Amino acid sequence: MATLRDVAREAGVSVATASRAINGLGNVTAPTKAAVMAAVKKLNFVPHSGARSLTRRKTDTVGVILPDLFGEFFSEIIRGIDLVAHESGMHLLLGNMHGSTHETAAAIAAMRGRVDGLLVMPPDLKPELLSDYLDPTLPTVLLNYDAGSLDLPFVAVDNYRGAYAMTEALLAGGARQVVHIAGPKHNRDARDRQRGFVDAMAQVGGVRNPAILPGDFSEESGVKAARLLVEGQLPADAVFAANDQMAVGLIAGLAESGKSVPGDIMVAGFDDIPLARHLNPSLSTMQVHIDRLGSTAMMLLLRILRGETLGAASATILTPALVARGTTGGVAAARTSA
Amino acid sequence: MATLRDVAREAGVSVATASRAINGLGNVTAPTKAAVMAAVKKLNFVPHSGARSLTRRKTDTVGVILPDLFGEFFSEIIRGIDLVAHESGMHLLLGNMHGSTHETAAAIAAMRGRVDGLLVMPPDLKPELLSDYLDPTLPTVLLNYDAGSLDLPFVAVDNYRGAYAMTEALLAGGARQVVHIAGPKHNRDARDRQRGFVDAMAQVGGVRNPAILPGDFSEESGVKAARLLVEGQLPADAVFAANDQMAVGLIAGLAESGKSVPGDIMVAGFDDIPLARHLNPSLSTMQVHIDRLGSTAMMLLLRILRGETLGAASATILTPALVARGTTGGVAAARTSA
DNA sequence: TTCGCCTGTGTAACCGGTTACGCTGTGAAC
DNA sequence: GTTCACAGCGTAACCGGTTACACAGGCGAA
């Protein structure tokens, strides 16, 4: 592979001149520049980004650290990030914490020297730990994580208000006994959604200790919840699952037990994954523009990298929108129904 | 941020010793090593990967260049790649060609000096162009792309045989007039699937010029195909869509026209996206382990990077498996049905 | 005692770019 | 005819690591 020195030699100039010519800095005459460019073409020279970033002290890359890469949720986030990053000529370096705290530290450490900034989504990490791992000199935006005590910019979904709104809607739709399927215990999203549910039940429904079934955001745990519900003879006329994935499993489980949705029992989810509208009946849910979560965070990071100071703008909360569909009897079944 | 020199100074040793201690090279006494490690802790030193990769001439990163980042297909590929990469301590640098040829060249060029190898998926690029863009010194594995004349290792899905098998199955299931909804014209997957369909129709069904409707892999184009089919009064008792996405649209469109699936008409897709089994009736399709596409390619690349020479092994073809479900009357409707 | 080897450590070159600074030669101003 | 500013270009230091090579000291063998 040709280096800049090779190009300089070929063009009969110094490396400094070659560098200036290639990067379009002013002080190079047209003929000199032409000679350099000819050498570049001839030798097929492509600048070594690693070396360049070493002196420039910028890499034009941002690190993205996600808890997992599974499912549409993450692909949407990445797509949103990429959209904005691409516009600014930034690259994306993917890190995956694979659920382990230790891996998280490693993933973050490995980013040093490779990226100009970090986008981190640590749904089940304690703030103190997180601040230990993060490099304070590296611009960082948190995804879906209210930093709280940490003084870091973040973009989050208003899980609390979303859950509150959905619960309210179920009650308004005639449900009296609403059961919640919770997400993983340590997951902040899950906890906030549960809080929203509990508060809405108390404040709007006048119910003190609403039933809550355990879950872990997986489809399987939704199936299990259906079993618990039916076998446990839990009185319920509506179930609000903490995410769509569990709602999908729940509906399958209810169908096996001969329960009809929404006839016997209404079902609602959270996230509005693409699958939601294709179910039959289609799934009522809280629509989160997942890609916007990513793109907003990326825009925030870009502004920080540009040196802008963002005061209150550093905390962005996206409010999910209620989408009433078939499983709450809100609208006719999706058109995919036969 | 502390550098190696800082650590060396703090520990009272030279940079060489510090480097050796940190990297666990043998020739360092225990007390010296301890002193260095103490300095590392104290100064919070994290090696600068950029600088390190400059001398080591390896980056522990592979570049992944995909045509797009939309939908579950790509998220699954990335997940498969990440799974293997992570095991080997490799990082993933994402490049996106955003559908444009020019961007493709830029994406590939930007990788120089940042990665040790490349995973490229160029579904609608001509081989000659591709070889122009690629750096011959950079180990590269092609995804879902039979390099043909190019002498590059690749991992691909046997689209031809998959389509052939599905068409055969439809015919065996009693269909006589099978219509194909094709994918984008320049897309190799789409073309191979169409060939498989045409050949099977001729060889197994004895049909010379089977009907083929245009499509572009989008759900929308499936809906359009349904319209063409019904309004055009095309005689058909089965439709084989070149991918699941279009099959989904097709089913929706047929439902709108009052056609029942599989009663009036059977439907089959290709890919087995997660949504497929959740439809009602569930979608018959060719199962492609998309994540394996990614992980296999990554394993191939790793072996090349390790210096292994792989002869015939450099071309891997994954054969998709037929999954008969509701839309071909093959099995009972999915359990998500009410 | 002397030689040689081996171990632990330091010096400095190097990876491939960028850029501060210094040098040269030209034309304008005096 | 000097002086000066400035444009164009080259030299060399630098980014932050790795590592070839040199070197010092300790030890066993001759």
XYZ file of C-alpha atoms (C1' of nucleotides) in Angstrom:
736
model
C 0.000 0.000 0.000
C 1.331 3.378 -0.994
C 2.081 5.917 1.721
C 2.230 9.644 1.569
C 6.025 9.515 1.229
C 5.651 7.347 -1.833
C 3.306 9.861 -3.342
C 5.636 12.727 -2.492
C 8.597 10.963 -4.047
C 6.645 10.081 -7.157
C 5.460 13.667 -7.540
C 8.885 15.067 -6.749
C 7.720 17.125 -3.794
C 7.944 16.918 -0.018
C 5.482 15.111 2.174
C 4.226 18.403 3.510
C 3.363 19.619 0.065
C 1.797 16.332 -0.839
C -0.315 16.428 2.281
C -1.410 19.997 1.588
C -2.255 19.228 -2.001
C -4.304 16.203 -1.081
C -6.182 17.950 1.666
C -6.833 21.039 -0.392
C -5.009 23.455 1.859
C -4.348 26.679 0.005
C -0.650 27.189 -0.449
C 0.048 24.903 -3.354
C 0.309 25.990 -6.968
C -1.937 24.371 -9.507
C 0.804 22.478 -11.352
C 2.221 21.090 -8.103
C -1.180 20.013 -6.997
C -1.785 18.354 -10.346
C 1.477 16.452 -10.072
C 0.554 15.219 -6.612
C -2.870 14.197 -7.725
C -1.402 12.319 -10.645
C 0.869 10.447 -8.264
C -2.089 9.679 -6.043
C -3.950 8.180 -8.952
C -0.948 6.299 -10.215
C -0.062 4.755 -6.866
C -3.637 4.292 -5.885
C -3.030 6.144 -2.688
C -5.647 6.191 0.021
C -4.762 8.028 3.214
C -4.334 5.838 6.252
C -7.146 6.946 8.516
C -5.500 5.488 11.573
C -2.356 7.528 11.174
C -4.301 10.610 10.270
C -6.513 10.398 13.308
C -3.457 10.096 15.501
C -2.209 13.579 14.705
C -5.529 15.181 14.019
C -6.791 13.943 17.327
C -10.083 13.134 15.782
C -11.299 9.944 14.243
C -14.559 10.904 12.581
C -16.018 7.925 14.312
C -18.454 7.561 17.141
C -18.737 4.506 19.304
C -22.124 2.965 19.842
C -22.445 0.705 22.830
C -25.634 -1.256 23.126
C -26.721 -3.908 25.577
C -27.467 -6.328 22.805
C -28.003 -6.451 19.101
C -31.059 -8.561 19.069
C -34.265 -7.647 17.335
C -35.770 -4.802 15.529
C -35.438 -2.392 18.411
C -31.693 -2.189 18.057
C -31.619 -2.256 14.318
C -33.911 0.751 14.340
C -31.714 2.594 16.781
C -28.656 1.938 14.706
C -30.467 3.011 11.599
C -31.446 6.290 13.238
C -27.898 6.904 14.378
C -26.433 6.010 11.031
C -28.774 8.355 9.237
C -27.426 11.372 11.071
C -23.865 10.118 11.295
C -23.704 9.525 7.606
C -24.781 13.057 6.822
C -21.843 14.344 8.788
C -19.386 11.882 7.374
C -19.058 10.043 10.631
C -18.460 6.348 11.019
C -19.958 3.984 13.532
C -17.971 1.664 15.718
C -20.169 -0.932 17.316
C -19.647 -2.134 20.820
C -21.718 -4.708 22.539
C -21.830 -5.202 26.241
C -23.483 -8.569 25.930
C -25.304 -8.071 29.151
C -22.264 -8.310 31.354
C -20.924 -5.526 33.493
C -17.394 -6.598 32.898
C -17.888 -6.552 29.147
C -19.328 -3.103 29.411
C -16.164 -1.782 30.963
C -14.103 -3.532 28.322
C -16.250 -2.231 25.504
C -15.939 1.322 26.713
C -12.202 1.061 27.315
C -11.633 -0.390 23.875
C -13.128 2.730 22.368
C -10.347 5.015 23.560
C -8.377 6.336 20.639
C -10.864 4.985 18.172
C -13.728 7.387 18.537
C -14.498 11.046 19.048
C -17.577 10.427 21.099
C -19.760 7.766 22.582
C -23.385 6.786 22.432
C -24.174 4.443 25.273
C -27.309 2.603 26.184
C -26.920 0.937 29.568
C -30.449 -0.084 30.544
C -29.501 -2.062 33.600
C -26.406 -0.415 34.903
C -26.191 1.641 38.044
C -25.209 5.261 37.486
C -22.233 5.041 39.830
C -20.771 2.119 37.949
C -21.374 3.813 34.672
C -19.531 6.948 35.694
C -16.611 4.779 36.770
C -16.356 3.279 33.342
C -16.871 6.365 31.280
C -13.999 8.557 30.277
C -14.952 12.057 31.412
C -12.961 13.606 28.595
C -14.876 11.713 25.937
C -18.146 13.331 24.886
C -20.883 10.896 25.726
C -24.608 10.825 25.189
C -26.761 8.328 26.995
C -29.526 6.523 25.200
C -32.755 5.793 26.915
C -31.273 6.468 30.276
C -32.056 9.302 32.556
C -28.652 10.010 33.968
C -30.115 11.481 37.104
C -27.217 12.402 39.319
C -24.760 12.007 36.475
C -24.351 15.194 34.565
C -24.518 13.669 31.120
C -26.705 14.544 28.184
C -29.231 11.900 27.328
C -32.192 11.036 25.154
C -34.912 8.997 26.686
C -38.433 7.851 26.127
C -40.983 9.006 28.621
C -41.836 5.533 29.758
C -43.712 6.711 32.778
C -46.116 8.932 30.911
C -46.468 6.400 28.141
C -47.474 3.670 30.549
C -49.734 6.057 32.389
C -51.480 7.027 29.165
C -51.949 3.465 28.056
C -53.350 2.409 31.396
C -55.667 5.379 31.337
C -56.835 4.403 27.858
C -57.549 0.845 28.934
C -59.592 2.104 31.850
C -61.400 4.547 29.616
C -62.096 1.653 27.263
C -64.087 -0.062 29.966
C -61.483 -2.249 31.606
C -61.678 -2.515 35.382
C -59.173 -5.158 36.259
C -55.995 -4.387 34.443
C -53.000 -6.651 34.943
C -49.462 -5.571 34.145
C -46.694 -7.806 32.870
C -43.476 -6.261 34.064
C -40.092 -6.221 32.380
C -36.723 -7.205 33.871
C -36.353 -6.006 37.436
C -33.197 -4.011 36.941
C -34.231 -2.460 33.693
C -35.027 1.205 34.064
C -37.472 1.292 31.188
C -39.349 -1.563 32.739
C -39.452 0.053 36.144
C -40.673 3.367 34.804
C -43.404 1.693 32.836
C -44.503 -0.190 35.875
C -44.600 3.005 37.921
C -46.724 4.670 35.281
C -49.098 1.751 35.338
C -49.381 1.651 39.108
C -49.923 5.385 39.411
C -52.560 5.469 36.698
C -54.389 2.563 38.258
C -54.439 4.352 41.583
C -55.187 7.841 40.383
C -57.536 7.089 37.519
C -58.868 3.635 38.308
C -58.895 3.938 42.048
C -57.161 0.588 42.377
C -54.548 0.348 45.095
C -52.522 -2.770 44.463
C -53.017 -3.814 40.875
C -51.874 -7.273 39.848
C -48.415 -7.453 38.341
C -46.950 -10.526 36.725
C -43.204 -10.998 36.252
C -41.616 -10.897 32.823
C -38.308 -10.237 31.132
C -39.261 -8.570 27.844
C -39.087 -11.878 25.979
C -41.886 -13.449 24.025
C -41.535 -16.545 26.164
C -42.251 -14.649 29.328
C -45.440 -13.402 27.715
C -46.559 -16.963 27.104
C -45.778 -17.789 30.717
C -47.754 -14.820 31.906
C -50.774 -16.043 29.954
C -50.500 -19.358 31.708
C -50.258 -17.733 35.111
C -53.206 -15.577 34.290
C -55.495 -18.372 33.172
C -54.424 -21.080 35.568
C -54.231 -18.705 38.473
C -57.725 -17.581 37.632
C -56.595 -14.033 38.042
C -59.577 -11.810 37.405
C -58.623 -9.588 34.471
C -60.344 -7.879 31.622
C -57.195 -6.263 30.249
C -53.462 -6.904 30.261
C -50.858 -4.239 29.722
C -47.521 -5.805 28.817
C -44.388 -3.750 29.392
C -43.322 -4.341 25.810
C -44.731 -5.652 22.554
C -42.632 -8.766 22.509
C -44.294 -10.007 25.677
C -47.692 -8.965 24.396
C -47.137 -11.158 21.357
C -46.344 -14.129 23.556
C -49.259 -13.320 25.806
C -51.714 -13.304 22.918
C -50.400 -16.633 21.709
C -50.736 -18.069 25.194
C -54.250 -16.752 25.638
C -55.260 -18.221 22.305
C -54.043 -21.622 23.444
C -56.230 -21.348 26.493
C -59.200 -20.478 24.372
C -59.424 -16.896 25.508
C -60.351 -14.438 22.813
C -58.703 -11.054 22.361
C -60.176 -8.494 22.737
C -63.487 -10.267 23.459
C -62.541 -11.903 26.743
C -59.596 -9.765 27.480
C -57.945 -6.680 26.024
C -54.200 -6.580 25.424
C -51.799 -3.686 25.055
C -48.063 -3.482 24.569
C -45.341 -0.872 24.384
C -42.837 0.038 21.616
C -44.882 -0.483 18.455
C -42.551 -2.921 16.839
C -43.331 -3.481 13.146
C -44.892 -6.813 13.945
C -47.567 -5.106 16.056
C -49.753 -3.972 13.205
C -49.483 -7.264 11.392
C -50.884 -9.349 14.190
C -54.451 -10.445 14.031
C -56.047 -8.758 15.802
C -53.482 -6.007 15.530
C -51.764 -4.944 18.719
C -52.572 -1.732 20.531
C -49.392 -0.188 21.816
C -47.424 2.943 22.649
C -45.565 4.070 19.594
C -41.937 4.913 20.201
C -40.043 6.251 17.227
C -37.075 4.128 17.981
C -35.035 5.455 15.106
C -35.570 8.973 16.402
C -34.120 7.914 19.693
C -30.934 7.115 17.823
C -30.915 10.071 15.493
C -31.684 12.544 18.252
C -28.870 11.213 20.371
C -26.497 11.355 17.447
C -27.446 14.947 16.709
C -26.875 15.834 20.311
C -23.441 14.239 20.216
C -22.552 16.026 17.004
C -23.392 19.354 18.546
C -21.200 18.597 21.507
C -18.378 17.595 19.200
C -18.790 20.852 17.351
C -18.227 22.608 20.619
C -21.704 23.968 21.056
C -22.806 24.312 24.617
C -26.222 22.922 25.185
C -27.871 23.810 28.410
C -31.321 22.422 28.954
C -31.244 20.961 25.467
C -28.942 18.244 26.694
C -31.829 16.273 28.113
C -34.305 15.188 25.512
C -37.426 13.274 26.335
C -39.410 11.659 23.567
C -43.062 11.144 24.295
C -44.579 7.972 22.898
C -47.963 8.128 21.169
C -50.852 5.839 21.843
C -51.867 3.625 18.931
C -55.232 1.991 19.485
C -55.665 -1.145 17.441
C -57.516 -4.416 17.448
C -56.409 -5.946 20.727
C -58.186 -3.251 22.678
C -61.121 -3.241 20.302
C -60.029 0.241 19.360
C -60.205 -0.258 15.641
C -61.086 -2.940 13.160
C -58.651 -5.801 12.842
C -55.613 -5.178 10.695
C -56.046 -5.639 7.021
C -53.877 -8.722 7.023
C -56.795 -10.609 8.484
C -58.246 -13.077 6.050
C -5.604 11.544 29.192
C -2.526 9.753 30.420
C -0.093 8.335 27.880
C 2.361 5.531 28.150
C 5.180 8.007 28.822
C 3.252 9.368 31.772
C 2.891 5.892 33.155
C 6.568 5.156 32.600
C 7.615 8.337 34.351
C 5.269 7.686 37.247
C 6.581 4.160 37.649
C 10.176 5.244 37.195
C 10.830 3.006 34.219
C 11.211 3.420 30.494
C 8.355 3.331 28.007
C 9.577 0.036 26.684
C 9.359 -1.568 30.084
C 6.004 -0.011 30.736
C 4.717 -1.313 27.441
C 6.042 -4.784 28.149
C 4.578 -4.842 31.627
C 1.186 -3.754 30.416
C 1.092 -6.203 27.575
C 2.291 -9.077 29.684
C 5.425 -9.774 27.696
C 7.704 -11.986 29.742
C 10.845 -10.088 30.490
C 9.757 -7.915 33.360
C 10.363 -8.650 37.027
C 7.399 -8.863 39.320
C 8.188 -5.713 41.326
C 8.694 -3.681 38.153
C 5.474 -4.939 36.734
C 3.667 -4.125 39.952
C 5.025 -0.584 39.901
C 3.859 -0.106 36.339
C 0.451 -1.484 37.105
C 0.142 0.803 40.087
C 0.932 3.761 37.858
C -1.642 2.553 35.352
C -4.288 2.461 38.030
C -3.265 5.761 39.497
C -3.260 7.632 36.202
C -6.217 5.755 34.882
C -4.300 4.810 31.809
C -6.032 3.196 28.875
C -3.898 2.442 25.838
C -4.681 4.501 22.781
C -5.931 1.932 20.300
C -5.317 4.186 17.360
C -1.640 4.585 18.111
C -1.258 0.947 18.934
C -2.813 -0.194 15.703
C -0.455 2.046 13.780
C 2.619 0.109 14.798
C 1.040 -3.264 15.231
C -0.407 -2.998 11.777
C -3.574 -4.501 13.005
C -6.652 -2.858 14.330
C -8.672 -5.729 15.748
C -11.540 -4.321 13.794
C -13.391 -5.512 10.758
C -15.355 -3.288 8.486
C -18.897 -4.263 7.621
C -20.342 -2.642 4.555
C -24.001 -3.187 3.945
C -26.335 -1.777 1.324
C -28.689 -0.505 3.959
C -29.487 -0.883 7.598
C -33.181 -1.259 7.318
C -35.179 -4.059 8.822
C -34.620 -7.296 10.561
C -32.569 -8.818 7.786
C -29.617 -6.570 8.462
C -29.933 -6.584 12.183
C -29.731 -10.356 12.062
C -26.666 -10.267 9.861
C -24.944 -7.858 12.161
C -25.892 -9.945 15.143
C -24.382 -13.028 13.515
C -21.203 -11.161 12.705
C -20.952 -9.657 16.143
C -21.365 -13.012 17.804
C -18.249 -14.393 16.177
C -16.325 -11.136 16.224
C -16.899 -10.711 19.900
C -15.507 -14.138 20.684
C -12.291 -13.154 18.994
C -12.143 -9.724 20.543
C -12.795 -7.996 17.264
C -14.680 -4.784 16.815
C -17.123 -3.870 14.129
C -16.922 -0.728 12.053
C -20.119 -0.108 10.209
C -20.193 1.265 6.714
C -23.284 1.942 4.755
C -23.393 2.363 1.033
C -26.845 3.873 1.120
C -27.647 2.421 -2.228
C -25.298 4.638 -4.180
C -22.300 3.424 -6.119
C -20.345 6.510 -5.245
C -21.002 6.023 -1.566
C -19.852 2.471 -1.838
C -16.465 3.554 -3.078
C -16.244 6.132 -0.327
C -17.277 3.669 2.342
C -14.647 1.195 1.263
C -11.916 3.815 0.969
C -12.713 5.184 4.399
C -11.963 1.786 5.865
C -8.272 1.853 4.991
C -6.174 1.998 8.099
C -9.152 1.369 10.298
C -9.769 -2.306 9.769
C -7.969 -5.592 9.307
C -10.537 -7.010 6.968
C -13.772 -6.329 5.236
C -17.181 -7.920 5.051
C -19.044 -6.530 2.086
C -22.545 -7.121 0.862
C -23.046 -5.480 -2.513
C -26.302 -6.946 -3.815
C -26.603 -4.738 -6.831
C -23.076 -3.948 -7.818
C -21.344 -5.266 -10.876
C -18.310 -7.421 -10.116
C -15.990 -5.271 -12.227
C -16.911 -2.151 -10.315
C -16.546 -3.944 -7.048
C -13.046 -5.108 -7.816
C -12.130 -1.551 -8.700
C -13.180 -0.354 -5.306
C -11.756 -3.112 -3.205
C -8.234 -2.988 -1.909
C -6.599 -6.237 -3.027
C -4.337 -6.234 0.009
C -7.232 -6.100 2.422
C -8.769 -9.482 3.241
C -12.356 -9.339 2.108
C -15.280 -11.693 2.317
C -18.353 -11.110 0.263
C -21.773 -11.570 1.763
C -24.552 -13.055 -0.218
C -22.733 -12.478 -3.419
C -21.303 -15.075 -5.693
C -18.141 -13.374 -6.804
C -18.039 -15.347 -10.018
C -15.072 -14.098 -11.949
C -13.672 -12.319 -8.914
C -11.484 -14.550 -6.891
C -12.867 -13.629 -3.511
C -14.202 -15.793 -0.734
C -17.890 -15.425 -0.158
C -20.865 -16.746 1.724
C -24.124 -16.910 -0.102
C -27.569 -18.333 0.125
C -28.528 -20.785 -2.528
C -31.347 -18.681 -3.836
C -31.734 -20.690 -6.969
C -32.233 -24.015 -5.266
C -34.388 -22.453 -2.602
C -36.734 -20.952 -5.145
C -36.709 -24.174 -7.102
C -37.641 -26.161 -4.016
C -40.432 -23.820 -3.039
C -41.902 -23.826 -6.515
C -41.678 -27.584 -6.569
C -43.491 -27.753 -3.230
C -46.279 -25.498 -4.454
C -46.748 -27.680 -7.496
C -46.674 -30.808 -5.348
C -49.281 -29.190 -3.142
C -51.670 -29.075 -6.049
C -51.026 -25.674 -7.527
C -51.067 -25.469 -11.315
C -50.837 -21.791 -12.038
C -48.088 -20.347 -9.939
C -47.299 -16.651 -10.275
C -43.995 -15.156 -9.161
C -43.499 -11.710 -7.719
C -39.986 -10.738 -8.615
C -37.543 -8.593 -6.663
C -35.527 -5.597 -7.869
C -34.144 -6.120 -11.365
C -30.503 -5.576 -10.542
C -30.543 -7.524 -7.348
C -28.710 -10.809 -7.652
C -30.733 -12.585 -5.012
C -33.888 -11.607 -6.808
C -32.609 -12.770 -10.150
C -31.477 -16.126 -8.842
C -34.781 -16.704 -7.133
C -36.601 -15.895 -10.328
C -34.425 -18.305 -12.280
C -35.126 -21.041 -9.777
C -38.818 -20.401 -10.107
C -38.788 -20.373 -13.903
C -36.721 -23.536 -14.141
C -38.867 -25.431 -11.660
C -42.023 -24.374 -13.459
C -40.593 -25.645 -16.707
C -38.966 -28.823 -15.475
C -41.456 -29.897 -12.845
C -44.651 -28.137 -13.823
C -44.170 -28.256 -17.559
C -45.055 -24.579 -17.810
C -43.044 -22.575 -20.330
C -43.597 -18.917 -19.610
C -44.957 -18.583 -16.110
C -46.469 -15.262 -15.095
C -44.106 -12.917 -13.303
C -45.167 -9.691 -11.643
C -42.688 -6.915 -10.900
C -41.703 -6.079 -7.341
C -38.933 -4.450 -5.378
C -38.823 -6.440 -2.124
C -41.017 -3.874 -0.358
C -44.301 -4.601 1.329
C -45.905 -1.970 -0.869
C -44.945 -3.769 -4.036
C -46.639 -6.855 -2.656
C -49.868 -4.932 -2.225
C -49.543 -3.671 -5.782
C -48.992 -7.184 -7.052
C -52.199 -8.309 -5.385
C -54.038 -5.552 -7.195
C -52.507 -6.511 -10.520
C -53.372 -10.103 -9.895
C -57.014 -9.528 -9.036
C -57.807 -6.696 -11.411
C -55.840 -8.274 -14.216
C -57.781 -11.443 -13.631
C -54.581 -13.374 -13.878
C -55.389 -17.016 -13.408
C -53.485 -18.156 -10.345
C -53.871 -20.676 -7.590
C -50.572 -19.870 -5.918
C -48.190 -16.940 -5.641
C -44.531 -17.244 -4.822
C -43.132 -13.913 -3.701
C -39.386 -13.394 -3.965
C -39.267 -12.364 -0.321
C -41.441 -12.404 2.778
C -41.907 -8.669 2.902
C -43.738 -8.727 -0.416
C -45.691 -11.802 0.600
C -46.950 -9.869 3.612
C -48.126 -7.044 1.393
C -49.595 -9.491 -1.048
C -51.657 -11.217 1.618
C -52.960 -7.879 2.847
C -53.881 -6.909 -0.706
C -55.607 -10.201 -1.387
C -57.593 -9.854 1.816
C -58.817 -6.462 0.703
C -60.048 -8.006 -2.513
C -61.892 -10.671 -0.612
C -59.596 -13.493 -1.665
C -58.905 -16.049 1.020
C -55.501 -17.531 1.681
C -54.864 -20.411 1.271
C -58.438 -21.223 0.235
C -58.578 -19.269 -3.002
C -54.888 -18.916 -3.438
C -51.749 -20.180 -1.778
C -48.916 -17.827 -0.871
C -45.256 -18.436 -0.227
C -42.349 -16.155 0.553
C -38.610 -16.337 1.056
C -36.359 -15.474 4.029
C -38.497 -16.508 6.998
C -38.469 -13.187 8.730
C -39.715 -13.385 12.330
C -43.019 -11.889 11.305
C -43.724 -14.867 9.042
C -44.823 -17.246 11.742
C -46.925 -14.624 13.473
C -49.128 -13.909 10.514
C -52.528 -15.443 10.367
C -52.475 -17.713 8.522
C -48.767 -18.100 9.073
C -46.549 -17.658 6.060
C -44.902 -20.568 4.275
C -41.402 -19.604 3.296
C -37.813 -20.627 2.723
C -35.919 -20.366 5.928
C -32.608 -18.590 5.667
C -30.575 -18.446 8.823
C -29.642 -14.877 8.262
C -27.483 -14.645 11.335
C -25.513 -17.643 10.108
C -24.818 -15.791 6.913
C -23.082 -13.186 9.010
C -21.357 -15.514 11.433
C -20.115 -17.809 8.693
C -18.656 -14.896 6.765
C -17.004 -13.581 9.896
C -15.491 -16.970 10.645
C -14.168 -17.151 7.132
C -12.605 -13.732 7.475
C -11.037 -14.638 10.800
C -9.417 -17.668 9.270
C -7.983 -15.575 6.501
C -6.666 -13.079 9.016
C -5.049 -15.904 10.911
C -3.202 -16.749 7.770
C -4.929 -20.018 7.053
C -5.233 -20.835 3.418
C -8.657 -21.968 2.512
C -9.074 -23.593 -0.825
C -12.508 -24.750 -1.707
C -13.712 -23.722 1.726
C -13.600 -20.108 0.641
C -16.951 -20.398 -1.069
C -19.736 -21.264 1.290
C -23.259 -21.799 0.146
C -26.032 -21.957 2.694
C -29.052 -23.915 1.640
C -32.372 -22.552 2.828
C -34.938 -24.942 4.288
C -38.563 -25.093 3.329
C -40.985 -24.199 6.084
C -44.536 -25.169 5.221
C -47.076 -23.143 7.137
C -50.604 -21.906 6.878
C -50.531 -19.909 3.656
C -49.921 -23.054 1.661
C -52.301 -25.075 3.766
C -49.271 -27.027 4.896
C -49.988 -26.871 8.582
C -52.571 -25.484 10.928
C -52.677 -21.754 11.332
C -50.148 -20.284 13.715
C -51.042 -20.357 17.337
C -51.453 -16.613 17.418
C -54.751 -17.076 15.635
C -57.704 -16.393 17.865
C 39.639 -15.098 36.966
C 37.725 -14.764 32.540
C 34.470 -15.761 29.205
C 29.920 -16.301 27.634
C 25.094 -16.361 28.145
C 20.884 -14.984 29.833
C 17.755 -11.745 31.965
C 15.938 -7.198 32.760
C 15.869 -2.690 31.192
C 16.686 1.615 28.343
C 17.358 4.225 23.849
C 15.697 5.342 19.770
C 13.625 4.276 15.384
C 9.397 3.521 13.400
C 4.223 3.162 11.989
C 1.883 7.112 8.385
C 0.143 10.860 8.546
C -0.117 16.527 10.004
C 1.796 20.910 10.743
C 4.931 24.580 13.031
C 8.537 26.790 11.449
C 12.255 28.133 8.422
C 14.004 28.959 3.968
C 13.861 30.777 -0.795
C 12.566 33.666 -4.526
C 9.403 36.914 -6.456
C 7.176 41.483 -7.057
C 5.768 45.807 -4.841
C 7.080 49.774 -2.232
C 10.474 52.886 -0.931
C 18.880 49.283 -5.674
C 17.394 47.954 -1.119
C 13.964 46.401 1.823
C 9.980 43.918 2.871
C 5.900 41.000 2.621
C 4.365 36.988 1.178
C 3.480 32.811 -1.435
C 5.277 28.158 -2.159
C 7.698 24.618 -0.493
C 10.839 21.549 2.576
C 12.624 19.864 7.146
C 11.682 17.874 11.106
C 9.006 17.274 15.221
C 5.082 15.165 16.801
C 0.720 12.126 17.762
C 1.119 7.477 21.267
C 2.170 3.488 21.091
C 5.653 -1.043 19.764
C 9.945 -3.211 19.341
C 14.845 -4.014 17.399
C 18.878 -3.473 19.352
C 22.221 -2.147 22.801
C 23.731 -2.510 27.273
C 24.539 -3.734 32.203
C 24.814 -6.977 35.664
C 24.601 -11.731 37.568
C 25.684 -16.313 37.244
C 27.753 -20.840 35.988
C 31.370 -23.065 33.440
C 36.062 -23.485 32.117
